[in-house]
Amino acid sequence: MGYVDVAGVGFVLPDGRELFTDVSFRVGEGAKVALVGPNGAGKTTLLRTVAGDIPTQSGTVARSGGVGVMRQFIGMIGDDRTLEDMALSLVAPPLREAGDRLAKATQALDETEKSQIAYANALAHWGEAGGYDAEVLFDTVAVSILGKPWDEARSRVVRTLSGGEQKRFALDLLLRGSDEVLLLDEPDNFLDVPAKRWLEQRIRESNKSILYISHDRELLAQTADRVVAVEGGGAWTHPGGFASWHEARANRHERMEELRRRWDEEHEKLRELVFTLKNKAAYNDGLASRYQAAQTRLRKFEEAGPPPLPPKEQAVRMNLRGGRTGKRSVICESLELEDLTFPFDLEIWYGDRVAVLGANGTGKSHFLRLLAAGGSEPDVEHQPVDGAPLAQVKHNGVARLGARVRPGHFSQTHDRPELMEKTLVEILWRGDEHRSGMDRAGSMKHLSRYELSAQGDQRFGTLSGGQQARFLVLLLELSGATLLLLDEPTDNLDLASAEALEEGLKAFDGTVIAVTHDRWFTRSFDRFVLFRSDNEVVEVPEPVWDVR
């Protein structure tokens, strides 16, 4: 059985800022430990340090057993690798090297004796490294996840798979593999609810030691034996599960505040004592030794330093305003998304909060993109605002927006290429028709409400996934949208930001339609539209996760 010991680990950013210091925790044999904390606190950096991707700057990391790693952005859009390449990236380095050597020898194979000998040697090395056992594993996973044998699936380009298929393939491969320790960075992103339940069950049943990052509150509640919170430049461990973590965190902060209050009181007493003895010693030489002793005591007390204060609470304030529209916000009549749904009718009224549910690949995101582009009958009044894709979704029937409805779209993949090389201040301070007259001070004021003021001069493309998500919500806030079309908005948001979004949507004066697989988030909605796997689209009275 494998384990991980982290002792006194610290990390300093290239600009000299300390990201975290003196982080210590243990992932015991067979333990399931969740890393939680605010976006940008250093969770991914810490996980990469444990994995060995980043050199340990201070402290030590001890690992026992093989380590399998699934990084945050495995696959995703634009990955031109084959599935075989991705599979090899998830196995042990010796096997990966043998696979690369065999691939190069295969590509160079011709009728010359030299190439044939090189191929034979590479094939032998592949077998010695455990390649044939790996191919059996690859085949098992390909059949389980994709329904195809490995020989048919191995050459498929990764970007042709859905995000959920990519994640499930990688997860199944790691969970079935021989590595005794798994490090998983947001494994639940892009998974639909049945897949998340599959992941929860597999994590619970696995005898591997698993350290993982997740913002999915339901998955955390179902799987974590222990929680390591990365916050305030350090980390602390809650020995219980996620259900009791919030209470434990509140109690910890109360204790920290009490210890600091006592330290401040004792500090003030010592200072008063030194001051009193100093005055008395000026007239009484017999008190000189007591005065010196008090000075020494005060100096040592101050050198030891005060106990730390609780980490500053995140104060993300989303002021989603909206505006009054016609009674009907969205009208769908015999709407059919080609190759995805049968015709369906749907009316969504001003003020509704509609959760769009269903498995991956059933057309939910296509539906949102159609509405974001103004529906099937766009006019000037219904032009999309920031971030709405312009390409029309192939469909039949009618999807019409109501009077004064102005759609604002949040994309699950944060696909905003026009923003990638711009800083946040540059994006906000551009003087267009939506944000004319906003100067740098105004930009920083808005960024501060979203806990992004420190990133004001940072390029959008370099932000963490959660920071990007918060900024895109800010752009929606400033856009004047009266219809929010949100595609998996909580996927990358930390716990505090997800809760802030829920509060912001409650106060929003308009209509909200959200595609989501976040079961916790879904509870805040009052209408539920299900895109079923049999191509039917129906409204259901409560959330339905079994899409059959």
XYZ file of C-alpha atoms in Angstrom:
548
model
C 0.000 0.000 0.000
C 1.207 3.507 -0.794
C 1.223 6.681 1.224
C 2.307 10.336 0.997
C 3.983 12.375 3.746
C 4.260 16.143 3.290
C 6.381 17.923 5.910
C 7.039 21.652 6.128
C 6.604 22.304 2.400
C 6.666 25.889 1.155
C 6.513 27.589 -2.231
C 7.561 31.089 -3.310
C 6.286 32.544 -6.589
C 8.759 33.924 -9.157
C 7.841 37.492 -8.145
C 8.910 36.742 -4.563
C 5.448 36.329 -3.049
C 5.023 33.411 -0.659
C 2.189 31.194 -1.882
C 2.204 28.867 1.120
C 4.617 27.802 3.852
C 5.113 24.985 6.366
C 2.433 22.736 4.878
C 2.337 19.313 6.518
C -0.132 16.451 6.177
C -0.249 12.711 5.542
C -2.229 10.604 3.109
C -2.232 7.245 4.830
C -2.582 3.832 3.256
C -5.961 3.622 1.534
C -6.998 7.128 2.713
C -9.130 9.464 0.607
C -7.970 13.019 1.305
C -9.506 16.107 -0.307
C -7.607 19.358 -0.891
C -9.945 22.350 -0.632
C -9.392 26.096 -0.529
C -9.887 29.354 -2.413
C -8.976 29.673 -6.082
C -5.365 30.763 -6.307
C -4.430 29.527 -2.795
C -1.972 27.018 -4.255
C -3.831 23.698 -4.318
C -2.683 22.712 -7.812
C 0.870 23.896 -7.079
C 0.884 21.781 -3.920
C -0.431 18.744 -5.795
C 2.201 19.206 -8.510
C 4.871 19.438 -5.815
C 3.663 16.140 -4.325
C 3.687 14.614 -7.818
C 7.264 15.759 -8.409
C 6.341 18.040 -11.321
C 7.688 21.013 -9.336
C 10.895 20.804 -7.278
C 10.350 21.066 -3.531
C 11.618 24.522 -2.530
C 11.466 23.842 1.206
C 10.385 20.929 3.342
C 10.143 17.327 2.187
C 7.709 15.077 0.332
C 7.951 11.322 0.910
C 6.047 8.881 -1.304
C 5.707 5.127 -1.116
C 4.377 3.051 -4.009
C 3.780 4.019 -7.617
C 2.159 7.415 -8.149
C -0.490 8.000 -10.822
C -1.328 11.614 -11.689
C -4.288 13.158 -13.489
C -3.624 16.831 -14.130
C -6.313 19.506 -14.221
C -6.444 20.101 -17.961
C -5.933 16.601 -19.314
C -7.134 16.398 -22.919
C -9.667 19.188 -23.416
C -10.137 21.307 -26.522
C -7.295 21.395 -29.046
C -5.527 18.217 -27.892
C -4.210 16.674 -31.117
C -2.681 13.646 -29.410
C -4.061 10.183 -29.983
C -5.758 8.238 -27.223
C -2.686 6.004 -27.122
C -0.518 9.051 -26.428
C -2.816 10.091 -23.587
C -2.867 6.566 -22.139
C 0.935 6.411 -22.124
C 1.092 9.809 -20.385
C -0.775 8.264 -17.434
C 1.465 5.231 -16.838
C 4.798 4.921 -14.994
C 7.783 6.721 -16.598
C 9.680 3.514 -17.577
C 6.645 2.173 -19.421
C 6.010 5.585 -20.977
C 9.578 5.724 -22.262
C 9.299 2.200 -23.668
C 6.073 3.175 -25.437
C 7.665 6.290 -26.943
C 10.635 4.224 -28.120
C 8.345 1.637 -29.728
C 6.276 4.359 -31.444
C 9.388 5.953 -32.948
C 10.755 2.564 -34.064
C 7.401 1.688 -35.637
C 7.302 4.971 -37.521
C 10.858 4.487 -38.783
C 10.352 0.827 -39.754
C 11.150 0.043 -43.382
C 12.889 -2.746 -45.303
C 16.371 -1.949 -43.983
C 17.954 -4.325 -41.492
C 18.884 -1.463 -39.152
C 15.269 -0.281 -38.737
C 14.018 -3.852 -38.284
C 16.580 -4.570 -35.555
C 15.667 -1.279 -33.835
C 11.994 -2.244 -34.007
C 12.677 -5.728 -32.597
C 14.696 -4.247 -29.717
C 11.997 -1.664 -28.979
C 9.346 -4.412 -29.009
C 11.393 -6.513 -26.596
C 11.928 -3.488 -24.330
C 8.171 -2.782 -24.430
C 7.433 -6.317 -23.252
C 10.068 -6.204 -20.506
C 8.629 -2.920 -19.194
C 5.147 -4.471 -18.865
C 3.744 -3.149 -22.120
C 1.627 -6.180 -22.944
C -0.057 -6.078 -19.536
C -0.668 -2.368 -20.133
C -2.315 -3.103 -23.481
C -4.720 -5.479 -21.736
C -5.541 -2.668 -19.287
C -5.970 -0.153 -22.136
C -8.334 -2.543 -23.905
C -10.397 -3.113 -20.761
C -10.778 0.635 -20.217
C -11.538 1.392 -23.889
C -14.325 -1.203 -23.930
C -15.681 -0.006 -20.572
C -15.713 3.733 -21.392
C -15.942 3.941 -25.196
C -17.491 0.575 -26.065
C -14.667 -0.185 -28.510
C -11.605 -2.455 -28.342
C -8.199 -0.852 -27.981
C -7.139 -1.633 -31.543
C -10.012 0.523 -32.812
C -9.739 3.293 -30.204
C -5.976 3.765 -29.821
C -5.506 6.017 -32.855
C -8.514 8.240 -32.133
C -7.609 11.920 -31.655
C -8.282 13.029 -28.072
C -10.095 16.242 -29.055
C -12.766 14.170 -30.841
C -13.840 12.810 -27.458
C -16.108 14.786 -25.175
C -14.577 16.249 -22.022
C -16.489 13.651 -20.001
C -15.167 10.765 -22.109
C -11.609 12.035 -21.737
C -11.932 12.330 -17.970
C -13.607 8.931 -17.536
C -10.999 7.209 -19.706
C -8.161 8.719 -17.660
C -9.851 8.024 -14.328
C -10.748 4.429 -15.161
C -7.201 3.798 -16.355
C -5.690 5.173 -13.147
C -8.198 3.488 -10.836
C -7.652 0.100 -12.520
C -3.871 0.576 -12.774
C -1.115 -0.670 -10.506
C -0.163 2.687 -8.936
C -0.886 2.652 -5.216
C -1.141 6.435 -4.856
C -3.336 8.639 -7.063
C -3.163 12.428 -7.339
C -6.259 13.825 -9.053
C -6.730 17.504 -9.925
C -10.465 18.285 -10.258
C -11.398 14.815 -11.566
C -15.128 15.620 -11.588
C -15.002 18.527 -14.060
C -16.847 17.784 -17.327
C -18.535 14.721 -15.811
C -22.304 14.431 -15.843
C -24.088 13.272 -12.706
C -24.164 9.522 -13.534
C -20.414 9.759 -14.215
C -19.873 11.639 -10.950
C -21.752 8.940 -9.085
C -19.622 6.348 -10.866
C -16.504 8.249 -9.734
C -17.752 8.511 -6.154
C -18.358 4.772 -6.002
C -14.983 3.952 -7.562
C -13.144 6.239 -5.111
C -14.947 4.723 -2.127
C -14.293 1.145 -3.286
C -10.648 1.703 -4.242
C -7.913 0.489 -1.892
C -5.538 3.124 -3.307
C -4.396 6.185 -1.365
C -6.011 9.140 -3.138
C -5.256 12.850 -2.769
C -7.579 14.989 -4.873
C -8.756 18.533 -5.512
C -12.463 19.145 -6.016
C -14.999 21.942 -5.695
C -18.000 19.617 -6.058
C -19.608 19.738 -2.634
C -21.639 16.565 -3.160
C -18.608 14.560 -4.302
C -16.589 15.846 -1.348
C -19.351 14.858 1.060
C -19.560 11.364 -0.458
C -15.855 10.512 -0.672
C -13.509 12.439 1.651
C -12.220 10.669 4.781
C -10.187 13.752 5.659
C -9.987 17.326 4.403
C -6.807 19.384 3.993
C -7.692 23.079 3.704
C -5.149 25.258 1.889
C -5.784 28.839 2.974
C -4.101 31.854 4.478
C -0.650 30.894 3.202
C -0.662 27.520 4.939
C -2.765 24.407 5.414
C -4.530 22.525 8.180
C -6.117 19.090 8.363
C -9.653 18.254 9.432
C -9.695 14.602 10.505
C -13.356 14.151 9.592
C -15.307 14.296 6.343
C -16.619 17.273 4.404
C -20.000 17.234 6.163
C -18.353 18.390 9.408
C -15.611 20.500 7.812
C -17.482 23.828 7.796
C -18.252 23.549 11.525
C -14.681 22.478 12.269
C -13.344 25.441 10.289
C -15.599 27.886 12.164
C -14.500 26.403 15.520
C -10.847 26.589 14.493
C -11.181 30.235 13.556
C -12.849 30.979 16.907
C -9.958 29.309 18.741
C -7.403 31.250 16.683
C -9.157 34.528 17.466
C -9.299 33.647 21.187
C -5.586 32.762 21.295
C -4.739 36.008 19.522
C -6.915 37.995 21.942
C -5.158 36.388 24.923
C -1.756 37.070 23.371
C -2.659 40.731 22.821
C -3.837 41.009 26.449
C -0.662 39.409 27.766
C 1.462 41.608 25.509
C -0.221 44.727 26.822
C 0.292 43.583 30.445
C 3.998 42.981 29.848
C 4.430 46.368 28.178
C 2.661 48.090 31.084
C 4.848 46.184 33.563
C 8.037 47.235 31.769
C 6.851 50.850 31.625
C 5.954 50.860 35.340
C 9.241 49.263 36.439
C 11.205 51.646 34.224
C 9.692 54.649 35.990
C 10.150 53.169 39.457
C 13.713 51.995 38.764
C 14.674 55.569 37.973
C 14.136 56.377 41.691
C 14.826 52.962 43.260
C 17.992 51.068 42.308
C 16.645 47.948 43.973
C 14.121 47.549 41.151
C 16.731 47.590 38.371
C 17.029 43.783 38.250
C 13.272 43.359 38.097
C 13.128 45.943 35.316
C 15.801 44.107 33.320
C 14.014 40.766 33.855
C 10.743 42.281 32.640
C 12.494 43.667 29.549
C 13.963 40.240 28.785
C 10.586 38.606 29.236
C 8.915 41.128 26.909
C 11.656 40.728 24.281
C 11.343 36.920 24.245
C 7.555 37.180 24.175
C 7.684 39.470 21.113
C 10.382 37.394 19.404
C 8.175 34.306 19.702
C 5.523 36.320 17.908
C 1.743 36.277 18.123
C -0.360 33.256 17.161
C -1.717 33.565 13.620
C -5.029 35.211 12.937
C -7.687 33.247 11.028
C -7.245 33.545 7.251
C -9.151 36.412 5.739
C -12.574 35.259 4.650
C -13.308 35.563 0.964
C -15.778 38.352 0.333
C -16.833 37.774 -3.267
C -19.785 40.081 -3.923
C -21.588 39.464 -7.187
C -23.979 42.305 -7.962
C -25.939 40.702 -10.809
C -28.567 43.302 -11.642
C -30.551 42.333 -14.750
C -33.695 44.254 -15.573
C -37.381 43.905 -16.242
C -38.361 42.131 -19.481
C -41.551 40.893 -21.070
C -43.471 38.191 -19.231
C -42.124 35.447 -21.481
C -38.337 35.319 -21.719
C -37.928 32.263 -23.955
C -40.441 30.594 -26.263
C -39.568 27.299 -27.968
C -42.046 25.864 -30.489
C -41.346 22.468 -32.033
C -37.662 23.144 -31.494
C -35.415 20.319 -32.658
C -31.624 20.347 -32.335
C -30.404 18.313 -35.291
C -29.178 14.824 -34.348
C -29.629 15.631 -30.668
C -33.288 16.105 -29.698
C -36.777 15.437 -30.906
C -39.030 18.505 -31.312
C -40.097 20.048 -28.020
C -42.064 23.040 -26.737
C -40.942 25.145 -23.797
C -41.903 28.485 -22.248
C -39.661 30.187 -19.724
C -41.052 33.188 -17.885
C -39.429 36.320 -16.537
C -37.837 35.561 -13.160
C -37.668 31.782 -13.633
C -34.636 29.848 -12.410
C -34.329 26.884 -14.768
C -31.779 24.081 -14.358
C -31.089 22.165 -17.567
C -30.157 18.597 -16.694
C -29.075 15.523 -18.626
C -26.126 13.401 -19.649
C -23.171 14.684 -21.638
C -23.845 14.820 -25.365
C -27.621 15.281 -25.179
C -27.640 18.859 -26.546
C -27.791 21.042 -23.427
C -24.860 23.292 -24.334
C -26.102 23.536 -27.932
C -29.443 24.756 -26.579
C -27.751 27.491 -24.544
C -25.613 28.577 -27.501
C -28.711 28.858 -29.681
C -30.361 31.153 -27.131
C -27.113 33.108 -26.660
C -27.051 33.869 -30.382
C -30.534 35.367 -30.100
C -32.532 32.263 -30.917
C -33.704 31.340 -34.396
C -35.148 34.790 -35.114
C -32.409 37.252 -34.054
C -33.035 40.966 -34.340
C -31.341 44.094 -33.043
C -33.041 43.891 -29.673
C -31.816 40.358 -29.129
C -28.161 40.722 -30.037
C -25.946 38.701 -27.710
C -23.664 40.389 -25.189
C -20.130 39.556 -24.121
C -18.970 36.070 -24.927
C -21.983 34.750 -26.838
C -20.871 32.565 -29.758
C -21.982 33.856 -33.161
C -22.221 30.484 -34.914
C -25.800 29.274 -35.166
C -26.667 25.798 -33.899
C -28.287 23.578 -36.536
C -31.917 23.244 -35.627
C -35.503 23.168 -36.815
C -38.476 24.933 -35.284
C -38.469 28.181 -33.352
C -36.516 29.451 -30.343
C -37.575 33.033 -29.693
C -36.551 35.523 -27.021
C -39.105 37.807 -25.420
C -39.253 41.584 -25.392
C -36.248 43.375 -23.837
C -34.454 40.058 -23.286
C -30.712 40.513 -23.587
C -28.837 37.191 -23.320
C -25.486 36.838 -21.581
C -23.614 33.564 -22.008
C -21.101 31.847 -19.698
C -19.201 29.111 -21.520
C -18.122 25.989 -19.657
C -14.752 25.948 -21.418
C -14.009 29.694 -20.910
C -13.350 29.869 -24.669
C -12.637 33.584 -25.014
C -9.545 33.780 -27.274
C -9.930 37.545 -27.643
C -9.249 37.936 -23.908
C -6.309 35.563 -23.439
C -3.446 38.058 -23.902
C -5.138 41.036 -22.239
C -4.911 41.995 -18.585
C -8.097 42.216 -16.562
C -7.819 46.008 -16.298
C -7.306 46.294 -20.066
C -10.444 44.230 -20.679
C -12.571 46.360 -18.348
C -11.010 49.708 -19.244
C -11.838 49.764 -22.915
C -14.540 52.414 -23.167
C -17.053 50.509 -25.272
C -20.782 51.024 -25.295
C -21.301 48.774 -22.262
C -18.563 50.165 -20.028
C -17.835 53.616 -21.404
C -15.959 55.903 -19.056
C -14.670 53.176 -16.717
C -11.160 54.203 -15.658
C -8.528 52.120 -13.894
C -9.870 53.007 -10.438
C -13.348 51.885 -11.450
C -11.971 48.685 -12.929
C -10.075 47.884 -9.720
C -13.201 48.569 -7.660
C -15.129 45.917 -9.590
C -12.202 43.465 -9.468
C -11.976 43.945 -5.708
C -15.579 42.803 -5.250
C -14.649 39.566 -7.030
C -11.393 39.110 -5.029
C -9.417 39.768 -8.231
C -7.730 43.095 -7.498
C -4.336 41.388 -7.077
C -4.743 39.959 -10.592
C -5.683 43.302 -12.209
C -2.492 43.477 -14.276
C -2.362 39.750 -14.962
C -3.316 38.352 -18.383
C -6.626 36.505 -18.493
C -4.966 33.435 -20.003
C -2.655 33.037 -16.997
C -5.422 32.987 -14.377
C -6.504 29.814 -12.635
C -9.715 28.214 -13.871
C -11.638 29.570 -10.876
C -10.282 33.095 -11.304
C -11.254 33.030 -14.981
C -14.748 31.885 -14.043
C -15.169 34.716 -11.511
C -13.992 37.287 -14.056
C -16.392 35.988 -16.706
C -19.254 36.332 -14.225
C -18.108 39.922 -13.616
C -18.286 40.594 -17.364
C -21.847 39.259 -17.354
C -22.677 41.552 -14.438
C -21.401 44.573 -16.357
C -22.970 43.597 -19.671
C -26.571 44.489 -18.856
C -27.827 40.963 -19.580
C -31.388 40.239 -18.505
C -31.192 36.519 -19.374
C -28.232 34.612 -17.912
C -27.260 31.481 -19.835
C -24.791 29.622 -17.620
C -23.011 26.478 -18.830
C -21.536 24.674 -15.806
C -20.702 27.926 -13.971
C -19.576 26.234 -10.734
C -17.154 23.754 -12.330
C -14.040 25.753 -11.432
C -15.367 27.978 -8.662
C -14.103 27.428 -5.135
C -16.636 26.802 -2.382
C -16.972 30.454 -1.304
C -17.333 31.678 -4.900
C -19.982 29.055 -5.689
C -21.966 30.190 -2.655
C -21.509 33.842 -3.716
C -22.866 32.970 -7.167
C -25.912 31.339 -5.607
C -26.562 34.490 -3.566
C -25.994 36.687 -6.617
C -28.499 34.728 -8.685
C -31.123 35.026 -5.938
C -30.919 38.822 -6.215
C -30.743 38.908 -10.021
C -33.691 40.760 -11.573
C -34.146 38.587 -14.627
C -34.209 35.003 -15.848
C -31.564 32.332 -15.285
C -31.074 29.175 -17.341
C -28.169 27.009 -16.207
C -26.781 23.764 -17.532
C -25.355 22.034 -14.492
C -24.214 18.715 -13.108
C -23.635 20.275 -9.689
C -26.220 18.602 -7.472
C -25.666 21.083 -4.623
C -26.079 24.077 -6.936
C -29.170 22.554 -8.568
C -31.076 22.729 -5.293
C -31.249 26.528 -5.658
C -33.439 26.275 -8.829
C -37.192 25.994 -9.086
C -37.708 24.530 -12.590
C -35.967 21.536 -14.145
C -35.729 20.673 -17.832
C -34.318 17.238 -18.625
C -32.554 16.384 -21.892
C -33.017 12.627 -21.891
C -30.729 10.101 -23.553
C -33.604 8.998 -25.824
C -33.645 12.506 -27.433
C -36.772 13.606 -25.582
C -36.772 16.961 -23.766
C -39.202 17.123 -20.857
C -39.841 19.247 -17.798
C -39.673 17.354 -14.504
C -40.906 18.451 -11.049
C -37.580 17.820 -9.302
C -33.957 17.101 -10.261
C -33.557 13.801 -12.117
C -30.072 12.307 -12.365
C -30.897 8.910 -13.847
C -31.241 10.140 -17.431
C -32.819 6.891 -18.573
